[in-house]
CSV table of C-alpha atoms and ligand atoms in Angstrom, one decimal:
chain,number,residue,atom,x,y,z
A,1,MET,CA,-18.4,-90.6,122.0
A,2,ASP,CA,-18.6,-93.2,118.7
A,3,LYS,CA,-18.1,-90.8,115.6
A,4,ASN,CA,-20.6,-92.8,113.9
A,5,GLN,CA,-23.5,-92.4,116.3
A,6,ILE,CA,-27.0,-91.5,114.8
A,7,THR,CA,-28.4,-88.7,117.1
A,8,ILE,CA,-32.3,-88.6,116.9
A,9,ILE,CA,-34.0,-85.4,118.2
A,10,GLY,CA,-37.0,-86.0,120.0
A,11,GLY,CA,-38.4,-89.4,121.7
A,12,GLY,CA,-41.9,-89.3,120.5
A,13,LEU,CA,-43.3,-92.0,118.3
A,14,SER,CA,-41.2,-91.4,115.1
A,15,GLY,CA,-38.1,-91.0,117.1
A,16,LEU,CA,-38.5,-93.8,119.3
A,17,ILE,CA,-39.4,-96.3,116.2
A,18,SER,CA,-36.5,-95.4,114.1
A,19,ALA,CA,-34.1,-95.5,117.2
A,20,TYR,CA,-35.4,-98.9,117.7
A,21,LEU,CA,-35.0,-100.0,113.9
A,22,LEU,CA,-31.6,-98.7,113.7
A,23,ALA,CA,-30.1,-99.9,117.0
A,24,LYS,CA,-31.5,-103.5,116.2
A,25,ALA,CA,-29.5,-103.1,112.7
A,26,GLY,CA,-26.5,-102.7,114.6
A,27,LYS,CA,-26.0,-98.9,114.7
A,28,SER,CA,-25.4,-96.8,117.7
A,29,VAL,CA,-27.9,-94.4,118.5
A,30,LEU,CA,-28.5,-91.5,120.8
A,31,VAL,CA,-32.1,-89.8,121.2
A,32,ILE,CA,-32.2,-86.5,122.8
A,33,GLU,CA,-35.6,-86.0,124.6
A,34,LYS,CA,-36.7,-82.9,126.2
A,35,LYS,CA,-39.0,-84.6,128.9
A,36,SER,CA,-38.5,-87.6,131.0
A,37,TYR,CA,-40.8,-90.8,130.9
A,38,PRO,CA,-43.5,-91.4,131.4
A,39,PHE,CA,-45.5,-88.4,130.8
A,40,HIS,CA,-48.8,-87.5,129.3
A,41,ARG,CA,-49.0,-85.5,126.0
A,42,VAL,CA,-52.3,-84.1,124.1
A,43,CYS,CA,-53.4,-87.0,121.7
A,44,GLY,CA,-56.6,-88.5,121.1
A,45,GLU,CA,-54.6,-92.1,121.8
A,46,TYR,CA,-56.5,-93.8,118.7
A,47,ILE,CA,-53.8,-95.4,116.7
A,48,SER,CA,-55.0,-96.6,113.4
A,49,ASN,CA,-54.3,-100.4,112.4
A,50,GLU,CA,-52.3,-99.4,109.3
A,51,VAL,CA,-49.1,-99.9,112.0
A,52,ARG,CA,-50.7,-102.9,114.0
A,53,ASP,CA,-49.0,-105.8,112.3
A,54,PHE,CA,-45.7,-103.9,111.8
A,55,LEU,CA,-45.9,-103.3,115.6
A,56,ILE,CA,-46.9,-107.0,116.3
A,57,GLN,CA,-43.8,-108.3,113.9
A,58,LYS,CA,-41.2,-106.1,115.6
A,59,GLU,CA,-42.4,-107.0,119.1
A,60,LEU,CA,-43.5,-103.6,119.8
A,61,PHE,CA,-46.9,-103.9,120.4
A,62,PRO,CA,-48.2,-103.0,123.8
A,63,PHE,CA,-50.2,-106.3,124.3
A,64,SER,CA,-49.8,-106.3,128.2
A,65,PHE,CA,-51.6,-103.1,128.2
A,66,GLU,CA,-54.8,-104.5,126.5
A,67,PRO,CA,-55.3,-101.7,124.3
A,68,ALA,CA,-59.2,-101.4,123.5
A,69,GLU,CA,-60.0,-102.4,120.1
A,70,ILE,CA,-62.1,-99.9,118.1
A,71,ASN,CA,-63.9,-100.6,114.5
A,72,THR,CA,-66.6,-97.8,114.6
A,73,PHE,CA,-66.8,-94.2,113.9
A,74,ARG,CA,-69.6,-91.8,115.3
A,75,LEU,CA,-69.6,-88.2,114.0
A,76,SER,CA,-72.3,-85.8,115.6
A,77,ALA,CA,-72.8,-82.4,113.8
A,78,VAL,CA,-72.9,-78.8,115.8
A,79,ASN,CA,-76.7,-79.1,116.4
A,80,GLY,CA,-76.2,-82.7,117.6
A,81,ALA,CA,-77.6,-84.7,114.4
A,82,MET,CA,-75.7,-87.9,114.5
A,83,ALA,CA,-74.3,-90.5,112.3
A,84,GLU,CA,-72.3,-93.9,112.5
A,85,VAL,CA,-69.9,-95.9,109.9
A,86,PRO,CA,-67.7,-98.9,110.6
A,87,LEU,CA,-64.1,-98.2,110.3
A,88,GLY,CA,-62.6,-100.2,107.5
A,89,LEU,CA,-59.3,-101.0,109.0
A,90,GLY,CA,-60.1,-99.6,112.7
A,91,GLY,CA,-57.6,-99.1,115.2
A,92,PHE,CA,-56.9,-99.2,118.8
A,93,GLY,CA,-56.5,-97.0,122.0
A,94,ILE,CA,-53.9,-96.7,124.4
A,95,SER,CA,-52.2,-93.8,126.3
A,96,ARG,CA,-49.1,-92.2,125.3
A,97,TYR,CA,-48.2,-92.1,128.8
A,98,HIS,CA,-48.0,-95.9,128.5
A,99,LEU,CA,-47.0,-96.4,124.9
A,100,ASP,CA,-44.2,-94.1,124.8
A,101,HIS,CA,-43.0,-95.6,128.0
A,102,PHE,CA,-43.1,-99.1,126.8
A,103,LEU,CA,-41.2,-98.1,123.4
A,104,TYR,CA,-38.5,-96.2,125.4
A,105,GLN,CA,-38.2,-99.3,127.8
A,106,LYS,CA,-37.6,-101.5,124.3
A,107,CYS,CA,-35.0,-99.3,122.9
A,108,GLN,CA,-32.9,-99.5,126.3
A,109,GLU,CA,-33.2,-102.9,126.1
A,110,ILE,CA,-31.1,-103.0,122.7
A,111,GLY,CA,-28.7,-100.4,123.6
A,112,VAL,CA,-30.1,-97.0,122.4
A,113,LYS,CA,-28.4,-94.4,124.5
A,114,PHE,CA,-31.0,-91.2,125.8
A,115,LEU,CA,-30.2,-87.8,127.1
A,116,LEU,CA,-33.1,-87.3,128.8
A,117,LYS,CA,-34.4,-83.7,130.0
A,118,THR,CA,-32.3,-82.3,127.6
A,119,GLN,CA,-33.3,-79.9,124.7
A,120,ALA,CA,-31.5,-79.8,121.2
A,121,ALA,CA,-30.8,-76.0,120.8
A,122,THR,CA,-28.9,-75.9,117.2
A,123,ILE,CA,-28.6,-78.1,114.4
A,124,ASP,CA,-25.8,-77.5,111.7
A,125,TYR,CA,-24.5,-79.3,108.9
A,126,LYS,CA,-20.5,-78.8,108.2
A,127,PRO,CA,-20.0,-80.1,104.6
A,128,ASP,CA,-16.3,-80.2,104.8
A,129,ARG,CA,-16.3,-82.6,107.4
A,130,LYS,CA,-19.7,-84.3,106.4
A,131,ILE,CA,-20.9,-83.9,110.2
A,132,PHE,CA,-23.8,-82.4,112.1
A,133,GLU,CA,-22.9,-80.5,115.0
A,134,VAL,CA,-26.0,-80.5,117.5
A,135,THR,CA,-26.0,-78.3,120.7
A,136,THR,CA,-28.0,-78.9,123.7
A,137,ASN,CA,-29.7,-76.1,126.1
A,138,GLU,CA,-26.9,-77.0,128.6
A,139,GLY,CA,-24.3,-76.3,126.2
A,140,HIS,CA,-22.9,-79.7,125.1
A,141,LEU,CA,-22.0,-80.0,121.9
A,142,LEU,CA,-22.4,-83.7,119.8
A,143,THR,CA,-21.3,-84.8,116.4
A,144,SER,CA,-22.9,-87.0,114.2
A,145,PRO,CA,-23.0,-88.3,110.6
A,146,ILE,CA,-26.8,-88.2,110.7
A,147,VAL,CA,-29.5,-86.5,112.6
A,148,LEU,CA,-33.1,-87.1,112.6
A,149,ALA,CA,-35.4,-84.5,113.6
A,150,ALA,CA,-38.1,-86.1,115.5
A,151,TYR,CA,-39.3,-83.6,117.8
A,152,GLY,CA,-43.0,-83.0,116.8
A,153,LYS,CA,-45.1,-80.7,115.2
A,154,ARG,CA,-43.4,-77.4,116.6
A,155,SER,CA,-40.0,-76.9,118.4
A,156,LYS,CA,-37.9,-73.9,119.6
A,157,ILE,CA,-35.2,-75.5,117.3
A,158,ASP,CA,-37.2,-74.8,114.2
A,159,LYS,CA,-36.8,-71.1,114.8
A,160,TYR,CA,-32.9,-71.7,114.8
A,161,LEU,CA,-33.8,-73.4,111.4
A,162,ASN,CA,-35.6,-70.8,109.9
A,163,ARG,CA,-38.6,-72.7,108.8
A,164,SER,CA,-40.9,-71.3,107.1
A,165,TYR,CA,-44.3,-72.6,108.8
A,166,LEU,CA,-43.5,-70.3,111.6
A,167,LYS,CA,-44.2,-67.1,109.5
A,168,HIS,CA,-48.2,-67.7,110.4
A,169,ARG,CA,-49.7,-68.3,114.2
A,170,SER,CA,-52.1,-71.1,114.4
A,171,PRO,CA,-55.4,-70.7,115.6
A,172,TYR,CA,-55.8,-73.9,117.3
A,173,VAL,CA,-55.6,-75.4,121.2
A,174,GLY,CA,-55.2,-78.8,122.0
A,175,ILE,CA,-56.9,-80.2,125.3
A,176,LYS,CA,-56.8,-83.5,126.6
A,177,TYR,CA,-58.3,-85.4,129.6
A,178,HIS,CA,-58.9,-89.1,130.7
A,179,ILE,CA,-62.0,-90.0,132.2
A,180,LYS,CA,-64.1,-92.5,133.2
A,181,ILE,CA,-67.6,-93.2,131.6
A,182,ALA,CA,-70.2,-95.4,130.5
A,183,HIS,CA,-69.4,-95.3,126.6
A,184,GLU,CA,-69.3,-97.9,123.5
A,185,GLU,CA,-66.0,-99.5,123.8
A,186,ASN,CA,-65.3,-100.1,120.3
A,187,MET,CA,-65.9,-96.6,119.1
A,188,VAL,CA,-64.4,-93.3,118.4
A,189,ALA,CA,-66.5,-90.9,118.2
A,190,LEU,CA,-66.3,-87.2,117.0
A,191,HIS,CA,-68.4,-84.5,118.2
A,192,ASN,CA,-68.6,-80.9,116.3
A,193,TYR,CA,-69.1,-77.8,118.3
A,194,ASN,CA,-69.0,-74.5,116.7
A,195,GLY,CA,-65.0,-73.6,116.9
A,196,GLY,CA,-63.8,-77.1,116.9
A,197,TYR,CA,-64.6,-80.9,117.5
A,198,LEU,CA,-64.0,-83.2,120.3
A,199,GLY,CA,-63.1,-87.1,120.1
A,200,ILE,CA,-63.8,-89.9,122.7
A,201,ASN,CA,-62.5,-93.3,122.7
A,202,LYS,CA,-61.5,-96.2,125.1
A,203,ILE,CA,-57.5,-96.6,126.1
A,204,GLU,CA,-56.5,-99.0,128.7
A,205,ASN,CA,-57.8,-99.9,132.2
A,206,GLY,CA,-61.2,-99.1,131.5
A,207,GLN,CA,-60.4,-95.4,130.9
A,208,PHE,CA,-61.3,-93.2,128.0
A,209,ASN,CA,-59.6,-90.3,126.2
A,210,VAL,CA,-61.2,-87.2,125.9
A,211,CYS,CA,-59.5,-84.8,123.5
A,212,TYR,CA,-60.4,-81.6,121.5
A,213,LEU,CA,-59.0,-79.4,118.8
A,214,GLY,CA,-60.4,-75.9,119.9
A,215,SER,CA,-59.9,-72.1,119.0
A,216,ARG,CA,-57.2,-70.1,120.6
A,217,GLU,CA,-59.8,-67.1,120.0
A,218,GLN,CA,-62.5,-68.9,122.0
A,219,LEU,CA,-60.2,-69.4,124.9
A,220,LYS,CA,-59.1,-65.9,124.8
A,221,VAL,CA,-62.8,-64.6,125.0
A,222,ALA,CA,-64.1,-67.5,127.6
A,223,GLY,CA,-61.0,-66.4,129.7
A,224,ASN,CA,-60.4,-70.0,131.0
A,225,ILE,CA,-60.8,-73.6,129.8
A,226,GLN,CA,-64.1,-74.4,131.8
A,227,ASN,CA,-65.8,-71.1,130.5
A,228,MET,CA,-64.9,-72.0,127.2
A,229,GLU,CA,-66.4,-75.6,127.6
A,230,GLU,CA,-69.5,-74.2,128.8
A,231,GLN,CA,-69.9,-71.7,126.5
A,232,TYR,CA,-69.0,-73.2,123.3
A,233,LEU,CA,-68.9,-77.2,123.4
A,234,PHE,CA,-71.6,-77.6,125.5
A,235,LYS,CA,-73.9,-76.1,122.7
A,236,ASN,CA,-73.5,-79.8,121.4
A,237,PRO,CA,-75.9,-82.1,123.6
A,238,HIS,CA,-73.5,-84.8,123.2
A,239,ILE,CA,-70.6,-83.3,124.4
A,240,LYS,CA,-72.5,-81.6,127.6
A,241,GLU,CA,-73.6,-85.4,128.4
A,242,ILE,CA,-70.3,-86.7,128.2
A,243,TYR,CA,-69.4,-83.9,130.9
A,244,ASN,CA,-72.0,-84.5,132.9
A,245,ARG,CA,-71.8,-88.2,133.2
A,246,ALA,CA,-67.6,-88.4,133.4
A,247,GLU,CA,-65.2,-88.8,136.1
A,248,PHE,CA,-62.6,-86.7,135.6
A,249,LEU,CA,-59.2,-88.2,136.4
A,250,TRP,CA,-57.1,-85.3,136.3
A,251,GLU,CA,-57.2,-82.0,138.4
A,252,LYS,CA,-56.1,-80.2,135.3
A,253,PRO,CA,-56.2,-81.2,131.6
A,254,GLU,CA,-53.1,-81.4,129.4
A,255,VAL,CA,-53.1,-78.3,127.0
A,256,ILE,CA,-51.2,-77.4,124.1
A,257,ASN,CA,-51.4,-74.5,121.5
A,258,GLU,CA,-49.6,-73.4,118.0
A,259,ILE,CA,-50.8,-76.8,116.3
A,260,SER,CA,-50.0,-75.9,112.8
A,261,PHE,CA,-51.2,-78.0,109.7
A,262,ALA,CA,-49.2,-76.1,107.3
A,263,THR,CA,-46.9,-77.6,104.8
A,264,LYS,CA,-43.5,-78.5,105.6
A,265,SER,CA,-40.5,-80.6,104.2
A,266,PRO,CA,-39.3,-84.2,104.7
A,267,VAL,CA,-35.8,-82.7,104.5
A,268,GLU,CA,-34.4,-79.4,105.5
A,269,ASN,CA,-31.1,-77.9,106.3
A,270,GLN,CA,-29.8,-81.3,105.6
A,271,VAL,CA,-31.7,-83.1,108.3
A,272,LEU,CA,-34.3,-85.7,107.7
A,273,MET,CA,-37.7,-84.6,109.2
A,274,ILE,CA,-39.8,-87.5,110.7
A,275,GLY,CA,-43.3,-87.5,112.2
A,276,ASP,CA,-45.0,-84.1,112.7
A,277,ALA,CA,-41.7,-82.3,111.8
A,278,ALA,CA,-42.4,-83.3,108.1
A,279,GLY,CA,-45.8,-82.4,108.3
A,280,MET,CA,-48.9,-82.8,110.7
A,281,ILE,CA,-52.1,-84.4,109.5
A,282,THR,CA,-55.1,-83.0,111.0
A,283,PRO,CA,-56.3,-84.7,114.3
A,284,LEU,CA,-59.5,-85.7,112.8
A,285,CYS,CA,-58.1,-88.2,110.5
A,286,GLY,CA,-56.9,-90.1,113.5
A,287,ASN,CA,-53.6,-91.4,112.2
A,288,GLY,CA,-50.8,-88.9,113.1
A,289,MET,CA,-49.3,-91.5,115.3
A,290,ALA,CA,-49.5,-94.0,112.3
A,291,ILE,CA,-47.7,-91.7,110.1
A,292,ALA,CA,-45.2,-91.1,112.9
A,293,ILE,CA,-44.3,-94.7,113.3
A,294,HIS,CA,-44.2,-95.2,109.2
A,295,THR,CA,-42.1,-92.1,108.9
A,296,GLY,CA,-39.6,-93.5,111.5
A,297,LYS,CA,-39.4,-96.7,109.5
A,298,LEU,CA,-38.9,-95.2,106.1
A,299,ALA,CA,-36.1,-93.0,107.8
A,300,ALA,CA,-34.3,-96.0,109.3
A,301,GLU,CA,-34.5,-98.1,106.0
A,302,ALA,CA,-33.1,-95.1,104.2
A,303,ILE,CA,-30.4,-94.8,106.5
A,304,LEU,CA,-29.7,-98.8,106.5
A,305,LYS,CA,-29.8,-99.0,102.9
A,306,HIS,CA,-27.2,-96.2,101.9
A,307,LYS,CA,-24.1,-94.5,102.8
A,308,LYS,CA,-23.9,-91.4,101.5
A,309,LEU,CA,-26.2,-88.4,103.2
A,310,GLU,CA,-27.2,-87.2,99.7
A,311,MET,CA,-28.9,-90.8,98.9
A,312,ILE,CA,-30.5,-91.3,102.1
A,313,GLN,CA,-31.9,-87.8,102.1
A,314,LYS,CA,-33.3,-88.8,98.4
A,315,GLU,CA,-34.7,-92.0,99.2
A,316,TYR,CA,-36.5,-90.6,102.2
A,317,ALA,CA,-38.0,-87.7,100.7
A,318,LYS,CA,-39.1,-89.7,97.5
A,319,ALA,CA,-40.9,-92.4,100.0
A,320,TRP,CA,-42.6,-89.4,102.3
A,321,ASN,CA,-44.2,-87.7,99.2
A,322,GLN,CA,-45.2,-91.1,97.9
A,323,TYR,CA,-47.1,-92.1,101.0
A,324,PHE,CA,-48.1,-88.8,102.6
A,325,TYR,CA,-48.1,-85.9,100.5
A,326,SER,CA,-51.6,-86.2,99.1
A,327,ARG,CA,-52.9,-87.5,102.6
A,328,LEU,CA,-51.9,-84.5,104.5
A,329,ARG,CA,-53.3,-82.1,101.6
A,330,THR,CA,-56.7,-84.4,102.0
A,331,GLY,CA,-56.6,-84.0,105.7
A,332,ARG,CA,-56.0,-80.1,105.5
A,333,ALA,CA,-59.4,-80.3,103.0
A,334,VAL,CA,-61.3,-82.3,105.1
A,335,GLN,CA,-60.5,-80.2,108.4
A,336,ARG,CA,-62.6,-77.3,107.0
A,337,LEU,CA,-65.5,-79.5,107.0
A,338,PHE,CA,-65.6,-79.5,110.6
A,339,GLY,CA,-66.4,-77.0,113.8
A,340,ALA,CA,-68.9,-75.1,111.7
A,341,PRO,CA,-72.6,-75.6,111.9
A,342,PHE,CA,-73.5,-76.0,108.1
A,343,VAL,CA,-70.6,-78.0,107.0
A,344,SER,CA,-70.4,-80.4,110.0
A,345,ASN,CA,-74.5,-81.3,109.1
A,346,ILE,CA,-73.6,-82.3,105.6
A,347,ALA,CA,-70.9,-84.3,107.0
A,348,VAL,CA,-73.6,-86.2,108.9
A,349,ASN,CA,-75.9,-86.4,106.1
A,350,VAL,CA,-73.1,-87.6,103.9
A,351,ILE,CA,-72.2,-90.5,106.3
A,352,LYS,CA,-76.2,-91.2,106.9
A,353,LYS,CA,-77.0,-91.2,103.1
A,354,SER,CA,-73.9,-92.5,101.6
A,355,PRO,CA,-71.7,-94.6,103.9
A,356,TYR,CA,-70.0,-95.5,100.8
A,357,LEU,CA,-68.8,-92.0,100.2
A,358,ALA,CA,-67.8,-91.6,104.2
A,359,LYS,CA,-65.8,-94.7,103.7
A,360,LYS,CA,-63.8,-93.5,100.6
A,361,LEU,CA,-63.2,-90.0,102.2
A,362,ILE,CA,-61.8,-91.9,105.3
A,363,LEU,CA,-59.5,-94.1,103.0
A,364,GLN,CA,-58.2,-91.3,101.2
A,365,THR,CA,-56.4,-90.0,104.4
A,366,HIS,CA,-55.5,-93.3,105.2
A,367,GLY,CA,-52.6,-95.8,103.9
A,368,GLN,CA,-52.6,-99.4,103.4
A,369,ALA,CA,-51.4,-101.6,106.4
A,370,ILE,CA,-47.6,-101.6,106.7
A,371,LYS,CA,-45.6,-104.4,107.3
B,1,FAD,C1,-55.5,-82.4,119.6
B,1,FAD,C2,-54.7,-83.5,119.0
B,1,FAD,C3,-55.2,-84.8,119.0
B,1,FAD,C4,-54.8,-85.9,118.4
B,1,FAD,N1,-55.2,-87.3,118.4
B,1,FAD,C5,-54.3,-88.2,117.5
B,1,FAD,C6,-55.2,-89.3,117.6
B,1,FAD,O1,-56.3,-89.7,118.3
B,1,FAD,N2,-54.6,-90.4,116.8
B,1,FAD,C7,-53.1,-90.3,116.0
B,1,FAD,O2,-52.8,-91.0,115.3
B,1,FAD,N3,-52.8,-89.2,116.2
B,1,FAD,C8,-53.4,-88.0,116.9
B,1,FAD,N4,-52.5,-86.6,117.0
B,1,FAD,C9,-51.3,-86.2,116.4
B,1,FAD,C10,-50.0,-87.3,117.1
B,1,FAD,O3,-50.2,-86.5,118.3
B,1,FAD,C11,-48.8,-86.8,116.3
B,1,FAD,O4,-48.9,-86.8,115.0
B,1,FAD,C12,-47.5,-87.7,116.7
B,1,FAD,O5,-47.4,-87.7,118.3
B,1,FAD,C13,-46.6,-87.4,116.2
B,1,FAD,O6,-45.4,-88.0,116.9
B,1,FAD,P1,-44.0,-87.5,116.5
B,1,FAD,O7,-43.0,-88.4,117.0
B,1,FAD,O8,-43.7,-86.6,115.4
B,1,FAD,O9,-43.8,-86.0,118.1
B,1,FAD,P2,-44.1,-86.3,119.1
B,1,FAD,O10,-45.0,-87.7,119.7
B,1,FAD,O11,-44.9,-84.7,119.5
B,1,FAD,O12,-43.0,-86.3,120.0
B,1,FAD,C14,-42.0,-85.3,119.9
B,1,FAD,C15,-41.0,-85.2,121.2
B,1,FAD,O13,-39.8,-84.3,120.6
B,1,FAD,C16,-39.6,-83.7,122.1
B,1,FAD,N5,-38.9,-82.6,121.6
B,1,FAD,C17,-39.5,-81.3,121.1
B,1,FAD,N6,-38.5,-80.4,120.9
B,1,FAD,C18,-37.2,-80.9,121.4
B,1,FAD,C19,-35.7,-80.6,121.4
B,1,FAD,N7,-35.6,-79.3,120.6
B,1,FAD,N8,-35.1,-81.3,122.0
B,1,FAD,C20,-35.3,-82.5,122.4
B,1,FAD,N9,-36.7,-83.2,122.4
B,1,FAD,C21,-37.7,-82.4,121.8
B,1,FAD,C22,-40.8,-83.5,122.6
B,1,FAD,O14,-40.7,-83.5,124.1
B,1,FAD,C23,-41.6,-84.7,122.4
B,1,FAD,O15,-41.7,-85.9,123.1
B,1,FAD,C24,-53.6,-85.7,117.7
B,1,FAD,C25,-52.8,-84.5,117.7
B,1,FAD,C26,-53.5,-83.3,118.2
B,1,FAD,C27,-52.7,-81.9,118.6
């Protein structure tokens, strides 16, 4: 094994982007990924155009899938009141099934190595030897001068690292479907209901993504997903109408729980945390994927610029705080406006009466386009 090989734990967007950039610059890179591509994951699949030029420039934009072009935002309150506003930067819609698989293939083409269907179980830094030791669930021991934690919002390994956000349980569940429906193709719509919110937008192949952030407690009370949707989500007439008109393409939805928006840190236990592992922005901001891509880029740049681990950590942490700290904080504040009758109504009225203010709020949670 190459003793200079960089190990990346997790092959989602942040992990794949940093793997690609590092390998392109001549580094030896290994990605450990728990699953095997292609696979579906819970995500609204609307990507902010913040990262469009960057992806095009690196030849990583998935043109061949003809992603949907999205430039309008629609919001409905719990009672069905509705408003629309143009999206400044806008974005595109593509399934993670295809996007992640496409990036995986791009990484393979330039020599990134993958350990698939393998989970990293432990990470330890050995200061005397200046190396990290990573063990897998199959008992393999890997050593590496740098480890990137790109394993998403929550992983068993966080328990091993004793990360503080684990002290609180999350009240949310995330549920996703792919559907066919006659719906505006250039629009991302967010429909509130008492307890959560549901997004819908076009992806590739004439399909739409329907994804919602719901309440774990409501799911428990309702007993199953269908009952929960009928009892709670359908109170918003727009959600009910979507379900009535849609052709659902899967037998069962993708489901996740324990979605935490708690504060984390970009460097913990000497490890560079990228993507959701460093902190997750609320899905209603629609740019967790752009942030994951941007953090993957920043981590790769810091590694390519410095030799010493300490300098890499310093540079990455500084950049992370500069770009994302206040965006994630605003995201947490905005999250409180959604999923409740009174405040969701106010949010709709703000958009109706002051599109300028609405645009400003959207800008607060978004960054500049990156190159
Ligand atoms: C309900 C919901 C809707 C969302 N909608 C949107 C949206 O519309 N637009 C948007 O931009 N963002 C959205 N997001 C956020 C977005 O999905 C994430 O921010 C983004 O996927 C983060 O990328 P990542 O690389 O950090 O992690 P991920 O993409 O989650 O990848 C992490 C990878 O690590 C692997 N892994 C985990 N543990 C281990 C381990 N121990 N060893 C090896 N591999 C491991 C996992 O299998 C996974 O492949 C949404 C999130 C939720 C919950």
